[in-house]
């Protein structure tokens, strides 16, 4: 499969009905006043496992055969995909092994363990963790369900786009998190399939934005994975990327990159003005608006993608005492 289509996403929407929450979209008075057009927040951080990842994981697990379910699943993750896959596997009584690097915050590891999945900490990058995934597939026969470059994952994440355009049918611009591209490509395919004129902007951190570097190069490239407040957006896109690179190249209307200070400002605004707790990755759309890096002549939808942040780190960020990136990556802050 070279593209995930609106038809695939609608099928995923039916498949995961009752397994995920239909999260609300609300108008932000403060951001609307600042931008001069209506700004709506899609509150996906209220999803069952605290992030959008449950959509793709639920669709992928539901699409497995009985024999595949008996083998169990494995994935590399920066945290949220692992938690979502652990949740989806637990509901099916399946074995799940989640492989992660040392950069994943401890609070995310704890939640994955709580859901009954096996956790393997491997190396200092998602690429390192992927090597352990490949070994488990080859030696133990587990089924790999990767965090982004998989048609069932992309289609599941795309259900968010269906909800957004149903809730704000006149949206002129949608801001969506960009990492490996599973979310951005799925959301873009859904929204452009219904509303071709709506622009989709991917938002990421400046430190180690692998998809942006790859699109600039015209092919998937390796990028050093660095500590960042938007830790969920870390990791590469895979040099053998089969799906999301091409979809992001074809469907996104632009990409915005943010500094760590801008991401911290987004977290603070979400809490102080919107009364929402979000992690760094969840705040990047708000941060892009606050930084003046995005303009629109019509209604905007901003995705708040997750809330799985260490609460001590959150407290310090909202108090203007952002923890060091080293502390954040270690889960100490």
mmCIF file of C-alpha atoms in Angstrom:
data_model
loop_
_atom_site.group_PDB
_atom_site.id
_atom_site.type_symbol
_atom_site.label_atom_id
_atom_site.label_comp_id
_atom_site.label_asym_id
_atom_site.label_seq_id
_atom_site.Cartn_x
_atom_site.Cartn_y
_atom_site.Cartn_z
ATOM 1 C CA UNK A 1 0.000 0.000 0.000
ATOM 2 C CA UNK A 2 1.454 3.368 -1.037
ATOM 3 C CA UNK A 3 -1.286 5.571 0.448
ATOM 4 C CA UNK A 4 -3.952 5.330 3.123
ATOM 5 C CA UNK A 5 -7.201 6.699 1.720
ATOM 6 C CA UNK A 6 -10.376 8.183 3.141
ATOM 7 C CA UNK A 7 -12.028 4.794 2.579
ATOM 8 C CA UNK A 8 -9.431 3.058 4.775
ATOM 9 C CA UNK A 9 -9.878 5.677 7.493
ATOM 10 C CA UNK A 10 -13.655 5.368 7.491
ATOM 11 C CA UNK A 11 -13.305 1.582 7.828
ATOM 12 C CA UNK A 12 -10.957 2.119 10.787
ATOM 13 C CA UNK A 13 -13.471 4.478 12.357
ATOM 14 C CA UNK A 14 -16.072 1.700 12.305
ATOM 15 C CA UNK A 15 -13.583 -0.891 13.540
ATOM 16 C CA UNK A 16 -12.546 1.026 16.664
ATOM 17 C CA UNK A 17 -15.988 2.356 17.597
ATOM 18 C CA UNK A 18 -16.506 1.700 21.297
ATOM 19 C CA UNK A 19 -12.779 1.140 21.878
ATOM 20 C CA UNK A 20 -11.741 4.797 21.860
ATOM 21 C CA UNK A 21 -13.289 8.055 23.005
ATOM 22 C CA UNK A 22 -14.755 10.605 20.605
ATOM 23 C CA UNK A 23 -12.964 13.553 22.140
ATOM 24 C CA UNK A 24 -14.469 17.059 22.212
ATOM 25 C CA UNK A 25 -13.454 20.148 20.270
ATOM 26 C CA UNK A 26 -13.818 23.465 22.094
ATOM 27 C CA UNK A 27 -13.378 27.126 21.154
ATOM 28 C CA UNK A 28 -10.380 28.885 22.727
ATOM 29 C CA UNK A 29 -11.341 32.461 23.515
ATOM 30 C CA UNK A 30 -7.765 33.538 24.264
ATOM 31 C CA UNK A 31 -6.211 32.076 21.115
ATOM 32 C CA UNK A 32 -9.108 33.274 18.948
ATOM 33 C CA UNK A 33 -8.629 36.825 20.188
ATOM 34 C CA UNK A 34 -4.893 36.648 19.538
ATOM 35 C CA UNK A 35 -5.212 35.270 16.005
ATOM 36 C CA UNK A 36 -8.312 37.195 14.980
ATOM 37 C CA UNK A 37 -10.162 34.077 13.769
ATOM 38 C CA UNK A 38 -11.877 31.225 15.640
ATOM 39 C CA UNK A 39 -9.351 28.786 17.104
ATOM 40 C CA UNK A 40 -10.720 25.400 18.174
ATOM 41 C CA UNK A 41 -8.848 22.918 20.364
ATOM 42 C CA UNK A 42 -9.284 19.185 19.696
ATOM 43 C CA UNK A 43 -8.889 17.734 23.200
ATOM 44 C CA UNK A 44 -7.384 14.369 22.284
ATOM 45 C CA UNK A 45 -5.260 14.419 25.436
ATOM 46 C CA UNK A 46 -8.476 13.271 27.135
ATOM 47 C CA UNK A 47 -8.308 9.971 25.227
ATOM 48 C CA UNK A 48 -8.376 6.832 27.395
ATOM 49 C CA UNK A 49 -4.600 6.312 27.468
ATOM 50 C CA UNK A 50 -3.844 10.030 27.458
ATOM 51 C CA UNK A 51 -2.952 10.361 23.775
ATOM 52 C CA UNK A 52 -4.147 9.841 20.200
ATOM 53 C CA UNK A 53 -2.018 6.710 19.877
ATOM 54 C CA UNK A 54 -4.854 4.506 21.114
ATOM 55 C CA UNK A 55 -6.642 4.999 17.792
ATOM 56 C CA UNK A 56 -3.904 3.494 15.655
ATOM 57 C CA UNK A 57 -3.036 0.755 18.146
ATOM 58 C CA UNK A 58 -6.679 -0.286 18.517
ATOM 59 C CA UNK A 59 -7.190 -0.432 14.764
ATOM 60 C CA UNK A 60 -3.995 -2.407 14.204
ATOM 61 C CA UNK A 61 -4.753 -4.949 16.936
ATOM 62 C CA UNK A 62 -8.351 -5.339 15.748
ATOM 63 C CA UNK A 63 -7.057 -6.037 12.236
ATOM 64 C CA UNK A 64 -4.863 -8.979 13.318
ATOM 65 C CA UNK A 65 -5.846 -12.554 12.586
ATOM 66 C CA UNK A 66 -6.530 -15.018 15.406
ATOM 67 C CA UNK A 67 -3.155 -16.657 14.777
ATOM 68 C CA UNK A 68 -1.346 -13.320 14.904
ATOM 69 C CA UNK A 69 -3.049 -12.380 18.173
ATOM 70 C CA UNK A 70 -1.836 -15.659 19.675
ATOM 71 C CA UNK A 71 1.766 -14.750 18.828
ATOM 72 C CA UNK A 72 1.669 -11.382 20.619
ATOM 73 C CA UNK A 73 2.843 -7.957 19.510
ATOM 74 C CA UNK A 74 6.000 -5.877 19.788
ATOM 75 C CA UNK A 75 6.849 -2.264 19.011
ATOM 76 C CA UNK A 76 9.443 0.435 19.478
ATOM 77 C CA UNK A 77 8.037 3.543 21.119
ATOM 78 C CA UNK A 78 8.837 6.923 22.640
ATOM 79 C CA UNK A 79 6.125 6.133 25.196
ATOM 80 C CA UNK A 80 2.614 6.914 24.016
ATOM 81 C CA UNK A 81 2.398 4.246 21.298
ATOM 82 C CA UNK A 82 3.702 1.707 23.792
ATOM 83 C CA UNK A 83 1.064 2.651 26.318
ATOM 84 C CA UNK A 84 -1.681 2.499 23.709
ATOM 85 C CA UNK A 85 -0.512 -0.848 22.346
ATOM 86 C CA UNK A 86 -0.236 -2.262 25.860
ATOM 87 C CA UNK A 87 -3.825 -1.170 26.532
ATOM 88 C CA UNK A 88 -5.177 -2.598 23.277
ATOM 89 C CA UNK A 89 -3.305 -5.880 23.770
ATOM 90 C CA UNK A 90 -4.511 -6.220 27.361
ATOM 91 C CA UNK A 91 -8.138 -5.960 26.225
ATOM 92 C CA UNK A 92 -7.471 -8.901 23.875
ATOM 93 C CA UNK A 93 -5.515 -10.921 26.444
ATOM 94 C CA UNK A 94 -2.404 -10.707 24.272
ATOM 95 C CA UNK A 95 1.296 -10.541 25.067
ATOM 96 C CA UNK A 96 2.873 -7.148 24.361
ATOM 97 C CA UNK A 97 6.554 -6.194 24.444
ATOM 98 C CA UNK A 98 7.484 -2.500 24.198
ATOM 99 C CA UNK A 99 11.068 -1.519 23.349
ATOM 100 C CA UNK A 100 12.217 2.003 24.248
ATOM 101 C CA UNK A 101 15.365 4.049 24.566
ATOM 102 C CA UNK A 102 16.798 5.633 27.691
ATOM 103 C CA UNK A 103 15.316 8.981 26.562
ATOM 104 C CA UNK A 104 11.750 7.906 27.406
ATOM 105 C CA UNK A 105 10.547 9.549 30.661
ATOM 106 C CA UNK A 106 9.994 7.237 33.638
ATOM 107 C CA UNK A 107 6.321 8.167 34.028
ATOM 108 C CA UNK A 108 5.598 6.676 30.602
ATOM 109 C CA UNK A 109 7.508 3.491 31.421
ATOM 110 C CA UNK A 110 5.521 3.074 34.641
ATOM 111 C CA UNK A 111 2.186 3.286 32.837
ATOM 112 C CA UNK A 112 3.213 0.702 30.249
ATOM 113 C CA UNK A 113 4.311 -1.701 32.969
ATOM 114 C CA UNK A 114 1.066 -1.086 34.870
ATOM 115 C CA UNK A 115 -0.878 -2.256 31.815
ATOM 116 C CA UNK A 116 0.955 -5.566 31.887
ATOM 117 C CA UNK A 117 3.316 -5.160 28.943
ATOM 118 C CA UNK A 118 6.960 -6.199 29.033
ATOM 119 C CA UNK A 119 9.358 -3.245 28.810
ATOM 120 C CA UNK A 120 12.815 -3.421 27.217
ATOM 121 C CA UNK A 121 15.132 -0.396 27.518
ATOM 122 C CA UNK A 122 17.619 -0.419 24.651
ATOM 123 C CA UNK A 123 20.187 2.251 23.751
ATOM 124 C CA UNK A 124 19.778 5.995 23.336
ATOM 125 C CA UNK A 125 17.417 6.247 20.376
ATOM 126 C CA UNK A 126 14.301 4.752 18.885
ATOM 127 C CA UNK A 127 16.499 3.263 16.159
ATOM 128 C CA UNK A 128 18.391 1.347 18.867
ATOM 129 C CA UNK A 129 15.101 0.117 20.318
ATOM 130 C CA UNK A 130 13.986 -1.001 16.846
ATOM 131 C CA UNK A 131 16.925 -3.398 16.668
ATOM 132 C CA UNK A 132 15.530 -5.263 19.679
ATOM 133 C CA UNK A 133 12.096 -5.291 18.023
ATOM 134 C CA UNK A 134 13.608 -6.887 14.912
ATOM 135 C CA UNK A 135 15.314 -9.531 17.063
ATOM 136 C CA UNK A 136 12.068 -10.423 18.856
ATOM 137 C CA UNK A 137 10.217 -10.725 15.572
ATOM 138 C CA UNK A 138 12.886 -13.027 14.141
ATOM 139 C CA UNK A 139 13.556 -15.151 17.221
ATOM 140 C CA UNK A 140 10.229 -15.232 19.076
ATOM 141 C CA UNK A 141 7.725 -14.720 16.273
ATOM 142 C CA UNK A 142 6.070 -11.620 17.704
ATOM 143 C CA UNK A 143 4.049 -9.410 15.345
ATOM 144 C CA UNK A 144 5.551 -5.953 14.898
ATOM 145 C CA UNK A 145 3.102 -3.058 15.083
ATOM 146 C CA UNK A 146 5.290 0.026 14.589
ATOM 147 C CA UNK A 147 4.363 3.454 15.949
ATOM 148 C CA UNK A 148 3.712 5.130 12.592
ATOM 149 C CA UNK A 149 4.805 3.487 9.315
ATOM 150 C CA UNK A 150 1.964 0.947 9.049
ATOM 151 C CA UNK A 151 -1.316 1.300 7.117
ATOM 152 C CA UNK A 152 -3.535 0.202 10.014
ATOM 153 C CA UNK A 153 -1.775 2.615 12.382
ATOM 154 C CA UNK A 154 -2.091 5.517 9.921
ATOM 155 C CA UNK A 155 -5.762 4.747 9.240
ATOM 156 C CA UNK A 156 -6.503 4.612 12.958
ATOM 157 C CA UNK A 157 -4.834 7.966 13.595
ATOM 158 C CA UNK A 158 -6.736 9.349 10.623
ATOM 159 C CA UNK A 159 -10.009 8.898 12.516
ATOM 160 C CA UNK A 160 -8.985 12.022 14.419
ATOM 161 C CA UNK A 161 -9.159 13.959 11.161
ATOM 162 C CA UNK A 162 -12.678 12.693 10.517
ATOM 163 C CA UNK A 163 -13.777 13.941 13.921
ATOM 164 C CA UNK A 164 -12.070 17.314 13.501
ATOM 165 C CA UNK A 165 -13.701 18.121 10.178
ATOM 166 C CA UNK A 166 -17.097 16.908 11.452
ATOM 167 C CA UNK A 167 -16.776 19.128 14.523
ATOM 168 C CA UNK A 168 -15.400 22.160 12.625
ATOM 169 C CA UNK A 169 -16.581 21.704 9.013
ATOM 170 C CA UNK A 170 -15.417 25.193 7.954
ATOM 171 C CA UNK A 171 -11.840 24.708 9.193
ATOM 172 C CA UNK A 172 -9.377 26.607 7.008
ATOM 173 C CA UNK A 173 -6.265 25.343 8.788
ATOM 174 C CA UNK A 174 -5.404 22.364 10.992
ATOM 175 C CA UNK A 175 -2.256 22.176 13.123
ATOM 176 C CA UNK A 176 -1.110 18.612 13.754
ATOM 177 C CA UNK A 177 1.915 17.128 15.495
ATOM 178 C CA UNK A 178 4.640 15.793 13.180
ATOM 179 C CA UNK A 179 7.088 13.084 14.157
ATOM 180 C CA UNK A 180 7.252 9.822 12.218
ATOM 181 C CA UNK A 181 4.238 11.007 10.268
ATOM 182 C CA UNK A 182 1.597 8.438 11.179
ATOM 183 C CA UNK A 183 -0.624 11.038 12.816
ATOM 184 C CA UNK A 184 0.018 13.869 10.371
ATOM 185 C CA UNK A 185 -0.451 11.742 7.262
ATOM 186 C CA UNK A 186 -3.596 10.063 8.580
ATOM 187 C CA UNK A 187 -5.192 13.326 9.684
ATOM 188 C CA UNK A 188 -4.252 15.009 6.401
ATOM 189 C CA UNK A 189 -5.661 12.146 4.318
ATOM 190 C CA UNK A 190 -8.945 12.240 6.237
ATOM 191 C CA UNK A 191 -9.416 15.995 6.177
ATOM 192 C CA UNK A 192 -8.323 16.545 2.578
ATOM 193 C CA UNK A 193 -10.531 13.644 1.532
ATOM 194 C CA UNK A 194 -13.549 15.528 2.914
ATOM 195 C CA UNK A 195 -12.386 19.158 2.613
ATOM 196 C CA UNK A 196 -9.615 19.484 -0.022
ATOM 197 C CA UNK A 197 -9.198 23.217 0.575
ATOM 198 C CA UNK A 198 -8.299 22.873 4.251
ATOM 199 C CA UNK A 199 -4.586 23.402 4.867
ATOM 200 C CA UNK A 200 -2.648 21.018 7.106
ATOM 201 C CA UNK A 201 0.498 22.227 8.869
ATOM 202 C CA UNK A 202 2.790 19.786 10.669
ATOM 203 C CA UNK A 203 4.351 21.071 13.891
ATOM 204 C CA UNK A 204 7.479 19.680 15.538
ATOM 205 C CA UNK A 205 10.412 20.620 17.726
ATOM 206 C CA UNK A 206 13.576 22.093 16.259
ATOM 207 C CA UNK A 207 15.774 19.552 18.099
ATOM 208 C CA UNK A 208 15.874 16.409 15.948
ATOM 209 C CA UNK A 209 12.878 16.855 13.627
ATOM 210 C CA UNK A 210 13.445 13.764 11.481
ATOM 211 C CA UNK A 211 10.531 14.152 9.052
ATOM 212 C CA UNK A 212 11.399 17.784 8.295
ATOM 213 C CA UNK A 213 15.046 16.869 7.625
ATOM 214 C CA UNK A 214 13.960 13.964 5.434
ATOM 215 C CA UNK A 215 11.514 16.021 3.400
ATOM 216 C CA UNK A 216 14.176 18.691 2.927
ATOM 217 C CA UNK A 217 16.585 16.009 1.675
ATOM 218 C CA UNK A 218 13.987 14.416 -0.587
ATOM 219 C CA UNK A 219 14.449 11.019 1.072
ATOM 220 C CA UNK A 220 14.452 9.485 4.562
ATOM 221 C CA UNK A 221 17.622 10.433 6.444
ATOM 222 C CA UNK A 222 19.094 9.728 9.863
ATOM 223 C CA UNK A 223 18.817 12.535 12.417
ATOM 224 C CA UNK A 224 20.399 12.543 15.857
ATOM 225 C CA UNK A 225 17.734 11.987 18.523
ATOM 226 C CA UNK A 226 18.084 14.700 21.162
ATOM 227 C CA UNK A 227 16.389 15.311 24.519
ATOM 228 C CA UNK A 228 13.398 17.634 24.161
ATOM 229 C CA UNK A 229 10.330 18.728 26.090
ATOM 230 C CA UNK A 230 8.369 17.276 23.155
ATOM 231 C CA UNK A 231 9.826 13.814 23.793
ATOM 232 C CA UNK A 232 6.894 12.073 22.070
ATOM 233 C CA UNK A 233 8.017 13.637 18.774
ATOM 234 C CA UNK A 234 11.501 12.118 18.950
ATOM 235 C CA UNK A 235 12.887 9.317 16.829
ATOM 236 C CA UNK A 236 13.619 8.739 13.166
ATOM 237 C CA UNK A 237 11.232 7.908 10.339
ATOM 238 C CA UNK A 238 13.135 4.807 9.204
ATOM 239 C CA UNK A 239 15.451 4.728 6.194
ATOM 240 C CA UNK A 240 13.155 2.130 4.622
ATOM 241 C CA UNK A 241 10.011 4.202 5.278
ATOM 242 C CA UNK A 242 7.221 2.737 3.148
ATOM 243 C CA UNK A 243 4.278 5.008 3.756
ATOM 244 C CA UNK A 244 4.394 8.138 5.886
ATOM 245 C CA UNK A 245 7.265 9.955 4.169
ATOM 246 C CA UNK A 246 5.439 9.982 0.832
ATOM 247 C CA UNK A 247 2.089 10.845 2.420
ATOM 248 C CA UNK A 248 3.536 13.777 4.379
ATOM 249 C CA UNK A 249 5.355 14.982 1.274
ATOM 250 C CA UNK A 250 2.154 14.865 -0.773
ATOM 251 C CA UNK A 251 -0.421 16.030 1.778
ATOM 252 C CA UNK A 252 1.145 18.547 4.167
ATOM 253 C CA UNK A 253 0.995 22.241 3.270
ATOM 254 C CA UNK A 254 3.917 23.225 5.478
ATOM 255 C CA UNK A 255 5.958 22.462 8.590
ATOM 256 C CA UNK A 256 6.689 24.654 11.606
ATOM 257 C CA UNK A 257 9.567 23.976 14.033
ATOM 258 C CA UNK A 258 9.675 25.234 17.612
ATOM 259 C CA UNK A 259 12.343 25.997 20.183
ATOM 260 C CA UNK A 260 12.248 24.463 23.654
ATOM 261 C CA UNK A 261 11.243 27.815 25.160
ATOM 262 C CA UNK A 262 8.341 28.069 22.717
ATOM 263 C CA UNK A 263 7.173 24.551 23.623
ATOM 264 C CA UNK A 264 7.337 25.409 27.330
ATOM 265 C CA UNK A 265 5.239 28.515 26.643
ATOM 266 C CA UNK A 266 2.649 26.314 24.962
ATOM 267 C CA UNK A 267 2.447 24.024 27.999
ATOM 268 C CA UNK A 268 2.034 27.048 30.286
ATOM 269 C CA UNK A 269 -0.681 28.603 28.125
ATOM 270 C CA UNK A 270 -2.637 25.353 27.926
ATOM 271 C CA UNK A 271 -2.698 25.160 31.718
ATOM 272 C CA UNK A 272 -3.141 28.822 32.646
ATOM 273 C CA UNK A 273 -5.600 29.915 29.957
ATOM 274 C CA UNK A 274 -7.249 26.718 28.677
ATOM 275 C CA UNK A 275 -7.209 24.768 31.960
ATOM 276 C CA UNK A 276 -5.732 21.751 30.173
ATOM 277 C CA UNK A 277 -2.739 19.617 31.158
ATOM 278 C CA UNK A 278 -0.720 18.640 28.099
ATOM 279 C CA UNK A 279 2.728 17.219 27.494
ATOM 280 C CA UNK A 280 5.287 19.012 25.350
ATOM 281 C CA UNK A 281 4.231 17.331 22.124
ATOM 282 C CA UNK A 282 0.599 18.039 22.915
ATOM 283 C CA UNK A 283 1.321 21.761 23.253
ATOM 284 C CA UNK A 284 3.192 22.399 19.997
ATOM 285 C CA UNK A 285 0.141 23.623 18.058
ATOM 286 C CA UNK A 286 -0.656 26.185 20.731
ATOM 287 C CA UNK A 287 3.033 27.088 20.858
ATOM 288 C CA UNK A 288 3.127 27.723 17.102
ATOM 289 C CA UNK A 289 0.254 30.202 17.408
ATOM 290 C CA UNK A 290 1.766 31.965 20.424
ATOM 291 C CA UNK A 291 5.112 32.275 18.622
ATOM 292 C CA UNK A 292 3.438 33.939 15.634
ATOM 293 C CA UNK A 293 4.657 31.206 13.290
ATOM 294 C CA UNK A 294 1.201 30.444 11.900
ATOM 295 C CA UNK A 295 -1.414 32.754 10.356
ATOM 296 C CA UNK A 296 -4.865 32.006 8.971
ATOM 297 C CA UNK A 297 -7.729 33.893 7.374
ATOM 298 C CA UNK A 298 -10.289 31.349 8.594
ATOM 299 C CA UNK A 299 -11.085 28.977 11.462
ATOM 300 C CA UNK A 300 -8.197 26.981 12.896
ATOM 301 C CA UNK A 301 -8.224 23.586 14.595
ATOM 302 C CA UNK A 302 -5.329 22.813 16.949
ATOM 303 C CA UNK A 303 -4.747 19.239 18.065
ATOM 304 C CA UNK A 304 -3.802 18.681 21.709
ATOM 305 C CA UNK A 305 -2.401 15.220 21.155
ATOM 306 C CA UNK A 306 -1.444 13.989 24.633
ATOM 307 C CA UNK A 307 -1.199 14.652 28.365
ATOM 308 C CA UNK A 308 1.359 12.054 29.502
ATOM 309 C CA UNK A 309 3.805 14.405 31.186
ATOM 310 C CA UNK A 310 5.583 13.916 34.488
ATOM 311 C CA UNK A 311 3.569 16.103 36.858
ATOM 312 C CA UNK A 312 6.574 17.451 38.733
ATOM 313 C CA UNK A 313 8.025 18.571 35.410
ATOM 314 C CA UNK A 314 4.665 20.107 34.513
ATOM 315 C CA UNK A 315 4.504 22.023 37.791
ATOM 316 C CA UNK A 316 7.957 23.500 37.236
ATOM 317 C CA UNK A 317 7.232 24.411 33.628
ATOM 318 C CA UNK A 318 4.002 26.244 34.452
ATOM 319 C CA UNK A 319 5.820 28.060 37.253
ATOM 320 C CA UNK A 320 8.455 29.211 34.777
ATOM 321 C CA UNK A 321 11.091 26.834 36.103
ATOM 322 C CA UNK A 322 11.396 24.465 33.144
ATOM 323 C CA UNK A 323 13.490 21.395 34.049
ATOM 324 C CA UNK A 324 16.671 20.808 32.136
ATOM 325 C CA UNK A 325 16.319 18.562 29.108
ATOM 326 C CA UNK A 326 18.633 16.047 30.776
ATOM 327 C CA UNK A 327 16.331 15.857 33.785
ATOM 328 C CA UNK A 328 13.243 15.607 31.613
ATOM 329 C CA UNK A 329 14.654 12.804 29.504
ATOM 330 C CA UNK A 330 15.621 10.846 32.610
ATOM 331 C CA UNK A 331 12.128 11.209 34.016
ATOM 332 C CA UNK A 332 13.460 13.120 37.026
ATOM 333 C CA UNK A 333 11.548 16.199 36.048
#
